Tab-separated table of C-alpha atoms in Angstrom:
chain	number	residue	atom	x	y	z
A	375	MET	CA	0.000	0.000	0.000
A	376	ILE	CA	1.335	3.430	-0.948
A	377	HIS	CA	0.475	6.531	1.034
A	378	LEU	CA	0.083	9.863	-0.741
A	379	ASP	CA	0.848	13.378	0.419
A	380	THR	CA	-2.872	13.684	1.083
A	381	PRO	CA	-3.132	11.803	4.392
A	382	ASP	CA	-6.646	10.491	3.812
A	383	ILE	CA	-5.874	8.907	0.401
A	384	ARG	CA	-3.951	5.706	-0.236
A	385	LEU	CA	-3.194	3.605	-3.320
A	386	SER	CA	-3.691	-0.160	-3.426
A	387	GLY	CA	-4.875	-2.942	-5.703
A	388	ALA	CA	-8.428	-4.154	-6.280
A	389	THR	CA	-10.156	-7.478	-5.810
A	390	PRO	CA	-12.847	-8.915	-8.101
A	391	ALA	CA	-15.382	-8.285	-5.313
A	392	GLU	CA	-14.668	-4.560	-5.768
A	393	TYR	CA	-15.303	-4.537	-9.521
A	394	PRO	CA	-18.897	-3.253	-9.118
A	395	GLU	CA	-17.527	-0.278	-7.148
A	396	LEU	CA	-14.987	0.385	-9.918
A	397	VAL	CA	-17.748	0.271	-12.528
A	398	ALA	CA	-19.772	2.768	-10.470
A	399	VAL	CA	-16.761	5.122	-10.399
A	400	TRP	CA	-16.266	4.614	-14.156
A	401	GLU	CA	-19.922	5.367	-14.852
A	402	ALA	CA	-20.004	8.513	-12.688
A	403	SER	CA	-16.773	9.724	-14.279
A	404	VAL	CA	-17.954	9.099	-17.839
A	405	ARG	CA	-21.218	10.935	-17.192
A	406	ALA	CA	-19.307	13.917	-15.768
A	407	THR	CA	-16.486	14.133	-18.317
A	408	HIS	CA	-17.622	12.441	-21.541
A	409	PRO	CA	-20.753	14.313	-22.719
A	410	PHE	CA	-20.320	12.734	-26.160
A	411	VAL	CA	-20.959	9.229	-24.744
A	412	THR	CA	-24.630	8.247	-24.890
A	413	GLU	CA	-26.606	6.396	-22.235
A	414	ASP	CA	-26.898	3.481	-24.681
A	415	GLU	CA	-23.095	3.359	-24.966
A	416	ILE	CA	-22.724	3.408	-21.172
A	417	ALA	CA	-25.249	0.579	-20.888
A	418	PHE	CA	-23.390	-1.365	-23.594
A	419	PHE	CA	-19.961	-1.017	-21.958
A	420	ARG	CA	-21.017	-1.471	-18.306
A	421	PRO	CA	-21.190	-5.321	-18.364
A	422	ILE	CA	-18.146	-5.609	-20.633
A	423	ILE	CA	-16.061	-3.564	-18.218
A	424	LEU	CA	-17.426	-5.455	-15.205
A	425	HIS	CA	-17.015	-8.975	-16.597
A	426	ASP	CA	-14.165	-8.685	-19.112
A	427	TYR	CA	-11.987	-5.555	-19.062
A	428	LEU	CA	-11.205	-5.205	-15.357
A	429	LYS	CA	-9.923	-8.746	-14.901
A	430	MET	CA	-7.451	-8.265	-17.780
A	431	MET	CA	-5.731	-5.267	-16.169
A	432	LYS	CA	-3.418	-4.501	-13.302
A	433	LEU	CA	-5.581	-2.195	-11.222
A	434	THR	CA	-4.537	0.531	-8.806
A	435	CYS	CA	-7.208	2.211	-6.694
A	436	ALA	CA	-7.157	5.491	-4.799
A	437	ARG	CA	-9.098	5.046	-1.557
A	438	ASN	CA	-10.236	7.355	1.184
A	439	SER	CA	-9.637	6.661	4.879
A	440	HIS	CA	-12.751	4.452	4.968
A	441	GLY	CA	-11.551	2.322	2.039
A	442	ALA	CA	-14.037	3.699	-0.492
A	443	ILE	CA	-12.643	3.845	-4.022
A	444	LEU	CA	-12.385	7.426	-5.304
A	445	GLY	CA	-10.617	6.590	-8.550
A	446	PHE	CA	-8.638	3.891	-10.307
A	447	ALA	CA	-6.150	3.165	-13.052
A	448	GLY	CA	-6.032	0.040	-15.203
A	449	VAL	CA	-2.842	-0.943	-17.034
A	450	MET	CA	-2.100	-3.638	-19.580
A	451	ALA	CA	1.326	-4.173	-21.202
A	452	GLY	CA	2.686	-0.714	-20.432
A	453	LYS	CA	-0.438	1.059	-21.667
A	454	LEU	CA	-2.836	2.975	-19.458
A	455	GLU	CA	-6.207	1.593	-20.515
A	456	MET	CA	-8.339	3.297	-17.866
A	457	LEU	CA	-7.984	6.204	-15.450
A	458	PHE	CA	-11.235	7.333	-13.917
A	459	LEU	CA	-12.063	9.447	-10.873
A	460	HIS	CA	-15.364	9.907	-9.131
A	461	PRO	CA	-16.478	13.471	-9.966
A	462	MET	CA	-16.397	14.417	-6.253
A	463	ALA	CA	-12.710	13.379	-6.099
A	464	ARG	CA	-11.508	15.588	-8.942
A	465	GLY	CA	-9.113	18.451	-8.311
A	466	ARG	CA	-7.355	16.842	-5.338
A	467	GLY	CA	-4.279	15.447	-7.096
A	468	ILE	CA	-5.635	11.897	-7.120
A	469	GLY	CA	-5.468	11.500	-10.906
A	470	THR	CA	-1.900	12.787	-10.891
A	471	ALA	CA	-0.969	10.381	-8.087
A	472	LEU	CA	-2.478	7.430	-9.970
A	473	LEU	CA	-0.756	8.415	-13.218
A	474	GLN	CA	2.636	8.927	-11.575
A	475	HIS	CA	2.290	5.594	-9.776
A	476	VAL	CA	1.569	3.603	-12.943
A	477	ILE	CA	4.362	5.366	-14.838
A	478	ARG	CA	6.891	4.589	-12.101
A	479	HIS	CA	5.749	1.149	-11.001
A	480	GLN	CA	4.057	-0.364	-14.057
A	481	GLY	CA	6.094	1.154	-16.869
A	482	VAL	CA	3.243	3.069	-18.495
A	483	THR	CA	4.368	4.945	-21.604
A	484	LYS	CA	1.162	5.008	-23.697
A	485	VAL	CA	-2.457	6.081	-23.394
A	486	ASP	CA	-5.299	6.601	-25.869
A	487	VAL	CA	-7.729	9.499	-25.402
A	488	ASN	CA	-11.006	10.420	-27.053
A	489	GLU	CA	-10.251	13.601	-28.982
A	490	GLU	CA	-13.542	14.998	-27.685
A	491	ASN	CA	-12.288	14.644	-24.093
A	492	GLU	CA	-10.261	17.855	-23.998
A	493	GLN	CA	-9.793	17.730	-20.213
A	494	ALA	CA	-8.133	14.314	-20.373
A	495	LEU	CA	-5.984	15.343	-23.323
A	496	GLY	CA	-4.772	18.410	-21.435
A	497	PHE	CA	-4.126	16.320	-18.306
A	498	TYR	CA	-1.921	13.821	-20.141
A	499	GLN	CA	-0.102	16.506	-22.114
A	500	HIS	CA	0.593	18.364	-18.851
A	501	HIS	CA	2.216	15.162	-17.582
A	502	GLY	CA	4.526	14.785	-20.585
A	503	PHE	CA	2.488	12.749	-23.072
A	504	LYS	CA	2.561	13.723	-26.758
A	505	VAL	CA	0.099	12.844	-29.533
A	506	THR	CA	1.708	10.407	-31.967
A	507	LYS	CA	-1.266	9.317	-34.089
A	508	ARG	CA	-4.981	9.933	-34.660
A	509	SER	CA	-7.839	7.676	-35.702
A	510	GLU	CA	-11.220	8.908	-36.965
A	511	LEU	CA	-13.046	6.043	-35.233
A	512	ASP	CA	-12.881	4.473	-31.792
A	513	ALA	CA	-12.220	0.759	-31.200
A	514	MET	CA	-15.919	-0.012	-31.716
A	515	GLY	CA	-15.973	1.757	-35.086
A	516	LYS	CA	-17.957	4.711	-33.734
A	517	PRO	CA	-17.198	8.275	-34.864
A	518	HIS	CA	-15.338	9.243	-31.674
A	519	PRO	CA	-11.811	10.136	-32.887
A	520	ILE	CA	-8.985	8.646	-30.820
A	521	LEU	CA	-5.633	10.269	-30.115
A	522	TYR	CA	-2.715	7.956	-29.370
A	523	LEU	CA	-0.267	9.451	-26.878
A	524	GLU	CA	3.192	8.405	-25.742
A	525	LEU	CA	5.245	9.639	-22.834
A	526	ASP	CA	7.922	12.023	-24.092
A	527	ASN	CA	11.096	11.086	-22.215
A	528	SER	CA	13.280	13.649	-23.989
C-alpha cells in the first residue's frame, strides 16, 4: 500500500469483489467528463467492463480513509487503458498520483484518449504525453476520434 501526500488517500490494488464499485466510479466519471458518450453506450460497456476488461488489467485504486474507491487506473502491457475518478474526487491530485504511480511502477508509456475529451488530453499533455497518431473512429468503429499518446522522455 502506498500513502500519498494527502493523508486520507492511499493507493492499493483491487479485488474482483470490488469490480462493481470500480464500474460505479467509471460510470459517474464518464457521465461527468464524456458528454459525447450516450446512455446506450454506457449501458453497452457497463457489463463488458465489469465482466471482461477489469480482470485483464493490473488495477490501482485510490481510496479514502474508509476504504471507499475514489478513482482507479487500469494498465495492460505498459499502456494505461483506464484512469477514472469519481467526480467528487476531482481536483485533489488523485489522478496525478495514480498516473505517476503507474508510470513509475508499471512502466506506463502510452495512453489513448477520445479527442472529444479535452480535459483528459490536457491532463496527459501536462504530464509529458505527446500525440503520436490519430484515428477517426474508436475501437468499436464509432465516430469518436482517438488520439494515441506516448510519454515524451526527452
